[in-house]
mmCIF file of C-alpha atoms in Angstrom:
data_model
loop_
_atom_site.group_PDB
_atom_site.id
_atom_site.type_symbol
_atom_site.label_atom_id
_atom_site.label_comp_id
_atom_site.label_asym_id
_atom_site.label_seq_id
_atom_site.Cartn_x
_atom_site.Cartn_y
_atom_site.Cartn_z
ATOM 1 C CA UNK A 720 48.018 -21.660 55.590
ATOM 2 C CA UNK A 721 45.825 -24.241 56.976
ATOM 3 C CA UNK A 722 42.701 -24.006 55.886
ATOM 4 C CA UNK A 723 39.813 -22.015 58.321
ATOM 5 C CA UNK A 724 36.510 -23.955 59.711
ATOM 6 C CA UNK A 725 33.849 -21.672 58.239
ATOM 7 C CA UNK A 726 30.190 -21.978 59.963
ATOM 8 C CA UNK A 727 27.115 -20.358 58.478
ATOM 9 C CA UNK A 728 23.561 -19.297 60.524
ATOM 10 C CA UNK A 729 20.870 -17.938 61.525
ATOM 11 C CA UNK A 730 20.427 -15.820 65.206
ATOM 12 C CA UNK A 731 17.087 -15.085 65.170
ATOM 13 C CA UNK A 732 16.310 -11.213 66.386
ATOM 14 C CA UNK A 733 12.390 -10.314 67.554
ATOM 15 C CA UNK A 734 10.843 -11.708 64.409
ATOM 16 C CA UNK A 735 13.409 -12.223 62.106
ATOM 17 C CA UNK A 736 16.864 -13.627 61.287
ATOM 18 C CA UNK A 737 20.427 -12.472 61.330
ATOM 19 C CA UNK A 738 22.542 -14.164 58.706
ATOM 20 C CA UNK A 739 26.252 -14.224 59.481
ATOM 21 C CA UNK A 740 29.006 -16.453 58.973
ATOM 22 C CA UNK A 741 32.628 -16.846 60.599
ATOM 23 C CA UNK A 742 35.043 -17.707 59.872
ATOM 24 C CA UNK A 743 37.770 -19.314 61.978
ATOM 25 C CA UNK A 744 37.560 -20.290 65.749
ATOM 26 C CA UNK A 745 35.809 -18.441 67.625
ATOM 27 C CA UNK A 746 37.466 -19.830 71.104
ATOM 28 C CA UNK A 747 41.232 -19.214 68.898
ATOM 29 C CA UNK A 748 43.124 -17.058 70.995
ATOM 30 C CA UNK A 749 43.422 -13.055 69.295
ATOM 31 C CA UNK A 750 40.321 -11.458 69.303
ATOM 32 C CA UNK A 751 37.189 -12.526 66.901
ATOM 33 C CA UNK A 752 36.668 -9.633 64.627
ATOM 34 C CA UNK A 753 32.742 -8.444 63.674
ATOM 35 C CA UNK A 754 32.992 -7.221 60.730
ATOM 36 C CA UNK A 755 28.747 -4.460 59.606
ATOM 37 C CA UNK A 756 29.262 -3.254 56.342
ATOM 38 C CA UNK A 757 27.832 -0.692 54.782
ATOM 39 C CA UNK A 758 24.623 1.514 52.275
ATOM 40 C CA UNK A 759 23.169 1.310 55.691
ATOM 41 C CA UNK A 760 21.089 -1.096 53.391
ATOM 42 C CA UNK A 761 24.711 -3.686 51.659
ATOM 43 C CA UNK A 762 25.928 -6.684 51.844
ATOM 44 C CA UNK A 763 28.636 -8.331 54.053
ATOM 45 C CA UNK A 764 30.122 -8.955 50.103
ATOM 46 C CA UNK A 765 32.210 -6.300 49.015
ATOM 47 C CA UNK A 766 33.453 -6.393 51.860
ATOM 48 C CA UNK A 767 34.132 -10.338 51.938
ATOM 49 C CA UNK A 768 38.181 -9.318 51.695
ATOM 50 C CA UNK A 769 38.378 -8.855 55.467
ATOM 51 C CA UNK A 770 37.693 -12.464 55.376
ATOM 52 C CA UNK A 771 42.062 -12.129 54.626
ATOM 53 C CA UNK A 772 42.381 -11.688 58.398
ATOM 54 C CA UNK A 773 41.480 -15.238 59.434
ATOM 55 C CA UNK A 774 44.614 -16.151 58.092
ATOM 56 C CA UNK A 775 47.262 -13.683 58.120
ATOM 57 C CA UNK A 776 46.743 -13.380 62.185
ATOM 58 C CA UNK A 777 44.136 -16.522 63.228
ATOM 59 C CA UNK A 778 42.090 -14.723 64.752
ATOM 60 C CA UNK A 779 38.289 -15.199 63.657
ATOM 61 C CA UNK A 780 35.889 -13.424 61.412
ATOM 62 C CA UNK A 781 32.816 -12.850 61.348
ATOM 63 C CA UNK A 782 30.564 -11.171 58.202
ATOM 64 C CA UNK A 783 27.208 -10.371 58.780
ATOM 65 C CA UNK A 784 24.281 -9.673 56.898
ATOM 66 C CA UNK A 785 22.497 -5.956 58.188
ATOM 67 C CA UNK A 786 18.330 -6.805 58.667
ATOM 68 C CA UNK A 787 16.623 -6.500 55.746
ATOM 69 C CA UNK A 788 19.163 -6.703 54.049
ATOM 70 C CA UNK A 789 21.563 -10.408 51.558
ATOM 71 C CA UNK A 790 20.791 -13.645 53.404
ATOM 72 C CA UNK A 791 18.733 -11.683 56.514
ATOM 73 C CA UNK A 792 15.068 -10.832 56.560
ATOM 74 C CA UNK A 793 13.226 -8.523 54.240
ATOM 75 C CA UNK A 794 11.226 -5.646 55.479
ATOM 76 C CA UNK A 795 10.611 -4.090 52.523
ATOM 77 C CA UNK A 796 7.093 -2.515 54.233
ATOM 78 C CA UNK A 797 8.529 -0.999 56.674
ATOM 79 C CA UNK A 798 9.008 2.831 56.601
ATOM 80 C CA UNK A 799 10.986 5.526 58.370
ATOM 81 C CA UNK A 800 9.643 4.972 61.618
ATOM 82 C CA UNK A 801 11.165 1.485 61.036
ATOM 83 C CA UNK A 802 14.674 1.596 59.875
ATOM 84 C CA UNK A 803 16.196 3.421 63.324
ATOM 85 C CA UNK A 804 20.030 3.666 64.984
ATOM 86 C CA UNK A 805 19.027 1.761 68.019
ATOM 87 C CA UNK A 806 17.321 -0.870 65.740
ATOM 88 C CA UNK A 807 20.389 -1.507 64.379
ATOM 89 C CA UNK A 808 23.003 -1.891 67.909
ATOM 90 C CA UNK A 809 19.916 -3.791 69.391
ATOM 91 C CA UNK A 810 20.356 -6.395 66.200
ATOM 92 C CA UNK A 811 24.299 -6.051 66.963
ATOM 93 C CA UNK A 812 24.081 -6.668 70.253
ATOM 94 C CA UNK A 813 21.668 -9.617 69.661
ATOM 95 C CA UNK A 814 24.614 -11.541 66.634
ATOM 96 C CA UNK A 815 27.895 -10.705 69.717
ATOM 97 C CA UNK A 816 25.325 -12.409 72.165
ATOM 98 C CA UNK A 817 24.351 -15.737 70.302
ATOM 99 C CA UNK A 818 28.935 -16.005 69.856
ATOM 100 C CA UNK A 819 29.342 -16.292 72.752
ATOM 101 C CA UNK A 820 31.438 -13.153 71.907
ATOM 102 C CA UNK A 821 30.953 -10.353 73.838
ATOM 103 C CA UNK A 822 32.491 -9.842 76.500
ATOM 104 C CA UNK A 823 35.713 -9.458 74.557
ATOM 105 C CA UNK A 824 35.744 -8.603 70.933
ATOM 106 C CA UNK A 825 36.658 -6.405 67.971
ATOM 107 C CA UNK A 826 35.255 -4.398 65.438
ATOM 108 C CA UNK A 827 35.345 -2.841 62.110
ATOM 109 C CA UNK A 828 32.857 -1.098 59.640
ATOM 110 C CA UNK A 829 32.891 1.022 56.599
ATOM 111 C CA UNK A 830 31.409 3.245 55.659
ATOM 112 C CA UNK A 831 28.095 2.995 57.718
ATOM 113 C CA UNK A 832 28.976 0.081 59.527
ATOM 114 C CA UNK A 833 31.489 2.980 60.867
ATOM 115 C CA UNK A 834 29.257 4.660 61.479
ATOM 116 C CA UNK A 835 26.860 2.264 63.502
ATOM 117 C CA UNK A 836 30.360 1.774 65.366
ATOM 118 C CA UNK A 837 30.501 5.432 66.824
ATOM 119 C CA UNK A 838 27.423 4.655 68.348
ATOM 120 C CA UNK A 839 28.326 1.407 69.303
ATOM 121 C CA UNK A 840 31.655 2.639 71.018
ATOM 122 C CA UNK A 841 29.285 5.998 72.276
ATOM 123 C CA UNK A 842 28.467 3.478 74.698
ATOM 124 C CA UNK A 843 31.325 2.231 76.473
ATOM 125 C CA UNK A 844 30.035 -1.730 75.849
ATOM 126 C CA UNK A 845 32.945 -3.926 78.003
ATOM 127 C CA UNK A 846 33.537 -6.599 75.497
ATOM 128 C CA UNK A 847 34.430 -4.307 72.703
ATOM 129 C CA UNK A 848 38.213 -4.660 73.205
ATOM 130 C CA UNK A 849 38.920 -2.636 69.799
ATOM 131 C CA UNK A 850 37.264 -0.519 66.964
ATOM 132 C CA UNK A 851 37.986 -0.309 63.247
ATOM 133 C CA UNK A 852 36.105 3.053 61.637
ATOM 134 C CA UNK A 853 37.086 2.528 57.899
ATOM 135 C CA UNK A 854 35.689 5.105 55.378
ATOM 136 C CA UNK A 855 33.302 6.293 57.882
ATOM 137 C CA UNK A 856 31.992 10.072 57.613
ATOM 138 C CA UNK A 857 31.206 11.892 62.177
ATOM 139 C CA UNK A 858 28.893 14.250 60.131
ATOM 140 C CA UNK A 859 26.394 13.247 57.383
ATOM 141 C CA UNK A 860 25.832 17.828 56.717
ATOM 142 C CA UNK A 861 29.955 17.366 56.045
ATOM 143 C CA UNK A 862 29.763 14.007 54.017
ATOM 144 C CA UNK A 863 26.776 15.928 51.591
ATOM 145 C CA UNK A 864 28.633 19.089 51.829
ATOM 146 C CA UNK A 865 31.836 17.772 50.430
ATOM 147 C CA UNK A 866 29.997 15.041 48.501
ATOM 148 C CA UNK A 867 29.099 19.337 46.294
ATOM 149 C CA UNK A 868 32.325 19.940 46.279
ATOM 150 C CA UNK A 869 33.204 16.801 45.019
ATOM 151 C CA UNK A 870 30.887 16.151 42.810
ATOM 152 C CA UNK A 871 31.551 19.826 41.882
ATOM 153 C CA UNK A 872 35.405 19.055 40.586
ATOM 154 C CA UNK A 873 34.420 16.091 38.209
ATOM 155 C CA UNK A 874 33.909 17.509 34.666
ATOM 156 C CA UNK A 875 32.428 17.206 31.629
ATOM 157 C CA UNK A 876 28.813 18.918 33.781
ATOM 158 C CA UNK A 877 28.569 15.913 36.010
ATOM 159 C CA UNK A 878 27.388 17.953 39.257
ATOM 160 C CA UNK A 879 25.175 20.337 36.026
ATOM 161 C CA UNK A 880 23.523 16.947 34.713
ATOM 162 C CA UNK A 881 23.329 15.123 38.634
ATOM 163 C CA UNK A 882 21.810 18.930 39.891
ATOM 164 C CA UNK A 883 18.994 19.179 36.265
ATOM 165 C CA UNK A 884 17.795 15.362 37.590
ATOM 166 C CA UNK A 885 17.966 16.228 40.737
ATOM 167 C CA UNK A 886 15.204 19.127 41.046
ATOM 168 C CA UNK A 887 12.814 16.871 39.018
ATOM 169 C CA UNK A 888 13.936 13.572 41.590
ATOM 170 C CA UNK A 889 14.072 11.198 38.741
ATOM 171 C CA UNK A 890 16.960 9.290 39.681
ATOM 172 C CA UNK A 891 17.048 6.305 37.014
ATOM 173 C CA UNK A 892 17.650 8.994 34.424
ATOM 174 C CA UNK A 893 20.139 7.190 31.803
ATOM 175 C CA UNK A 894 22.179 11.071 32.351
ATOM 176 C CA UNK A 895 21.444 10.471 36.517
ATOM 177 C CA UNK A 896 22.649 7.163 36.837
ATOM 178 C CA UNK A 897 25.330 7.978 33.787
ATOM 179 C CA UNK A 898 26.691 9.899 35.370
ATOM 180 C CA UNK A 899 26.396 8.417 39.730
ATOM 181 C CA UNK A 900 28.606 5.916 38.104
ATOM 182 C CA UNK A 901 30.972 8.551 37.134
ATOM 183 C CA UNK A 902 31.345 10.050 40.475
ATOM 184 C CA UNK A 903 31.657 6.023 41.914
ATOM 185 C CA UNK A 904 34.491 5.933 38.978
ATOM 186 C CA UNK A 905 36.187 8.188 41.484
ATOM 187 C CA UNK A 906 35.629 8.307 44.688
ATOM 188 C CA UNK A 907 33.937 4.285 45.642
ATOM 189 C CA UNK A 908 35.856 2.725 44.186
ATOM 190 C CA UNK A 909 39.447 3.273 41.933
ATOM 191 C CA UNK A 910 39.564 -0.405 39.986
ATOM 192 C CA UNK A 911 38.255 -1.317 36.313
ATOM 193 C CA UNK A 912 36.846 -3.024 36.388
ATOM 194 C CA UNK A 913 35.434 -3.285 40.095
ATOM 195 C CA UNK A 914 35.631 -5.932 41.912
ATOM 196 C CA UNK A 915 32.535 -8.546 41.797
ATOM 197 C CA UNK A 916 31.989 -8.476 45.130
ATOM 198 C CA UNK A 917 31.274 -5.184 44.821
ATOM 199 C CA UNK A 918 29.458 -6.528 41.943
ATOM 200 C CA UNK A 919 27.576 -8.265 43.852
ATOM 201 C CA UNK A 920 26.616 -4.917 46.482
ATOM 202 C CA UNK A 921 25.571 -2.946 44.230
ATOM 203 C CA UNK A 922 23.483 -5.558 42.978
ATOM 204 C CA UNK A 923 21.580 -6.971 45.490
ATOM 205 C CA UNK A 924 20.880 -2.925 46.553
ATOM 206 C CA UNK A 925 19.386 -2.416 43.771
ATOM 207 C CA UNK A 926 17.168 -5.579 44.002
ATOM 208 C CA UNK A 927 15.608 -4.315 47.248
ATOM 209 C CA UNK A 928 16.778 -0.870 47.680
ATOM 210 C CA UNK A 929 14.357 -0.344 51.094
ATOM 211 C CA UNK A 930 17.159 0.219 53.421
ATOM 212 C CA UNK A 931 19.334 2.477 51.521
ATOM 213 C CA UNK A 932 16.189 4.025 49.949
ATOM 214 C CA UNK A 933 14.647 4.971 53.484
ATOM 215 C CA UNK A 934 17.993 6.023 55.413
ATOM 216 C CA UNK A 935 20.623 7.622 53.230
ATOM 217 C CA UNK A 936 18.497 7.979 49.351
ATOM 218 C CA UNK A 937 19.361 7.383 46.414
ATOM 219 C CA UNK A 938 23.095 7.291 46.124
ATOM 220 C CA UNK A 939 26.191 7.829 47.889
ATOM 221 C CA UNK A 940 25.137 11.500 47.568
ATOM 222 C CA UNK A 941 22.378 12.688 46.779
ATOM 223 C CA UNK A 942 21.557 11.861 50.579
ATOM 224 C CA UNK A 943 17.818 12.546 51.621
ATOM 225 C CA UNK A 944 17.067 9.997 54.132
ATOM 226 C CA UNK A 945 16.454 9.659 57.529
ATOM 227 C CA UNK A 946 20.224 9.709 58.650
ATOM 228 C CA UNK A 947 20.756 13.397 56.832
ATOM 229 C CA UNK A 948 20.982 15.617 59.248
ATOM 230 C CA UNK A 949 22.999 13.138 62.297
ATOM 231 C CA UNK A 950 26.122 12.976 63.559
ATOM 232 C CA UNK A 951 28.504 11.874 66.665
ATOM 233 C CA UNK A 952 30.677 14.352 66.390
ATOM 234 C CA UNK A 953 29.544 15.731 69.859
ATOM 235 C CA UNK A 954 29.701 12.303 71.416
ATOM 236 C CA UNK A 955 33.054 11.179 70.260
ATOM 237 C CA UNK A 956 35.534 11.569 74.035
ATOM 238 C CA UNK A 957 33.411 9.282 74.984
ATOM 239 C CA UNK A 958 34.881 6.397 73.353
ATOM 240 C CA UNK A 959 37.546 5.127 75.221
ATOM 241 C CA UNK A 960 38.574 1.919 73.056
ATOM 242 C CA UNK A 961 41.658 2.514 70.911
ATOM 243 C CA UNK A 962 40.903 3.125 67.742
ATOM 244 C CA UNK A 963 42.232 2.482 64.101
ATOM 245 C CA UNK A 964 40.681 4.611 62.028
ATOM 246 C CA UNK A 965 41.290 3.970 57.781
ATOM 247 C CA UNK A 966 40.707 6.334 55.321
ATOM 248 C CA UNK A 967 41.373 6.839 50.887
ATOM 249 C CA UNK A 968 42.777 9.901 49.355
ATOM 250 C CA UNK A 969 40.544 9.444 46.882
ATOM 251 C CA UNK A 970 37.663 8.258 49.232
ATOM 252 C CA UNK A 971 34.012 10.424 48.930
ATOM 253 C CA UNK A 972 34.977 10.099 52.927
ATOM 254 C CA UNK A 973 37.627 12.495 53.502
ATOM 255 C CA UNK A 974 39.992 13.916 55.413
ATOM 256 C CA UNK A 975 36.339 16.850 56.609
ATOM 257 C CA UNK A 976 34.616 13.782 57.328
ATOM 258 C CA UNK A 977 37.240 11.529 58.621
ATOM 259 C CA UNK A 978 39.154 13.781 60.880
ATOM 260 C CA UNK A 979 36.657 14.727 64.094
ATOM 261 C CA UNK A 980 37.352 10.757 64.508
ATOM 262 C CA UNK A 981 40.696 12.075 64.483
ATOM 263 C CA UNK A 982 40.529 14.422 66.696
ATOM 264 C CA UNK A 983 37.877 13.024 69.155
ATOM 265 C CA UNK A 984 39.070 9.935 70.635
ATOM 266 C CA UNK A 985 41.111 10.102 73.011
ATOM 267 C CA UNK A 986 43.339 6.544 71.282
ATOM 268 C CA UNK A 987 43.388 6.843 67.884
ATOM 269 C CA UNK A 988 45.720 6.097 64.577
ATOM 270 C CA UNK A 989 44.848 7.530 61.763
ATOM 271 C CA UNK A 990 45.961 5.476 58.438
ATOM 272 C CA UNK A 991 45.106 7.839 54.567
ATOM 273 C CA UNK A 992 45.801 4.473 51.736
ATOM 274 C CA UNK A 993 47.180 7.416 49.128
ATOM 275 C CA UNK A 994 45.976 5.633 46.433
ATOM 276 C CA UNK A 995 42.694 4.256 47.160
ATOM 277 C CA UNK A 996 38.863 5.474 47.596
ATOM 278 C CA UNK A 997 36.254 4.098 49.456
ATOM 279 C CA UNK A 998 37.509 0.561 49.134
ATOM 280 C CA UNK A 999 40.992 0.408 50.496
ATOM 281 C CA UNK A 1000 40.664 -3.049 51.232
ATOM 282 C CA UNK A 1001 40.024 -4.054 47.261
ATOM 283 C CA UNK A 1002 42.226 -1.144 46.638
ATOM 284 C CA UNK A 1003 45.153 -1.981 48.410
ATOM 285 C CA UNK A 1004 44.031 -5.286 49.997
ATOM 286 C CA UNK A 1005 47.344 -5.915 50.841
ATOM 287 C CA UNK A 1006 48.333 -3.153 52.525
ATOM 288 C CA UNK A 1007 45.002 -2.409 54.022
ATOM 289 C CA UNK A 1008 44.883 -6.121 55.690
ATOM 290 C CA UNK A 1009 48.317 -5.306 57.405
ATOM 291 C CA UNK A 1010 47.517 -2.438 58.344
ATOM 292 C CA UNK A 1011 44.861 -3.611 60.117
ATOM 293 C CA UNK A 1012 46.915 -6.956 61.000
ATOM 294 C CA UNK A 1013 49.308 -5.401 62.862
ATOM 295 C CA UNK A 1014 46.812 -2.871 64.637
ATOM 296 C CA UNK A 1015 44.240 -5.679 66.271
ATOM 297 C CA UNK A 1016 47.611 -8.157 67.404
ATOM 298 C CA UNK A 1017 48.416 -5.409 69.181
ATOM 299 C CA UNK A 1018 45.031 -5.451 70.722
ATOM 300 C CA UNK A 1019 44.517 -9.101 70.925
ATOM 301 C CA UNK A 1020 46.123 -9.430 74.517
ATOM 302 C CA UNK A 1021 43.536 -6.625 76.273
#
């Protein structure tokens, strides 16, 4: 396979900058794919594997760090009123326009990125030709309820340990962190060791938890941030673009979390990866890439 051109840059966004990277030619035939990371507050690193699609399909693959994350402008002094869904939608639209692809593109969002993708798609942007929602809930109350169910099923008193420290708000206690790690190994990424790209993202979030802590909370399952009541379930029928839904059999985004996308989006396909939790793009990398590639290729003439 020939080497694809790589371009990195910054898209001005108000007084700030959004870092992005393009692998491949945005003017080539296949739909350019914008890959949107989760969190909120992660970095592009842990979804970097989707760069494989540039080699598989010859399509341009765009990664970016959302505002407050990674190489984009950090804003540690901003409070809850600043970090909103509308902010991240505006940043996405700004990036699409900066790259000149706003009239024809595909979107892949993982976890929070899929939530943002649903919010984007219900607005029916004319240029969106394909949507991939990866490991995402349609409702945070459902996510929280399912997280509690998953916690209770873990061995060794993990749930009780978590509850004890959540009551005191001591989220940095070694016992709490150890119990969190048990959950993460079961339902976030089942690989041992974790890929360096995943470790890199978690280290970045630990170094600057501004966005994640504000919108989500201290971890994946104790959601006390501004998104705790979020849902898109009632608006999903507004999504008219063909949509691929992917999840893992052991995913923290359980079938109950994901099912509303399949039930309420008119044109959809749902694929569950049997050996994966929240990151089939690493846990079953080849199968995941082939699945996404085939779906996007079916939309390239749109």
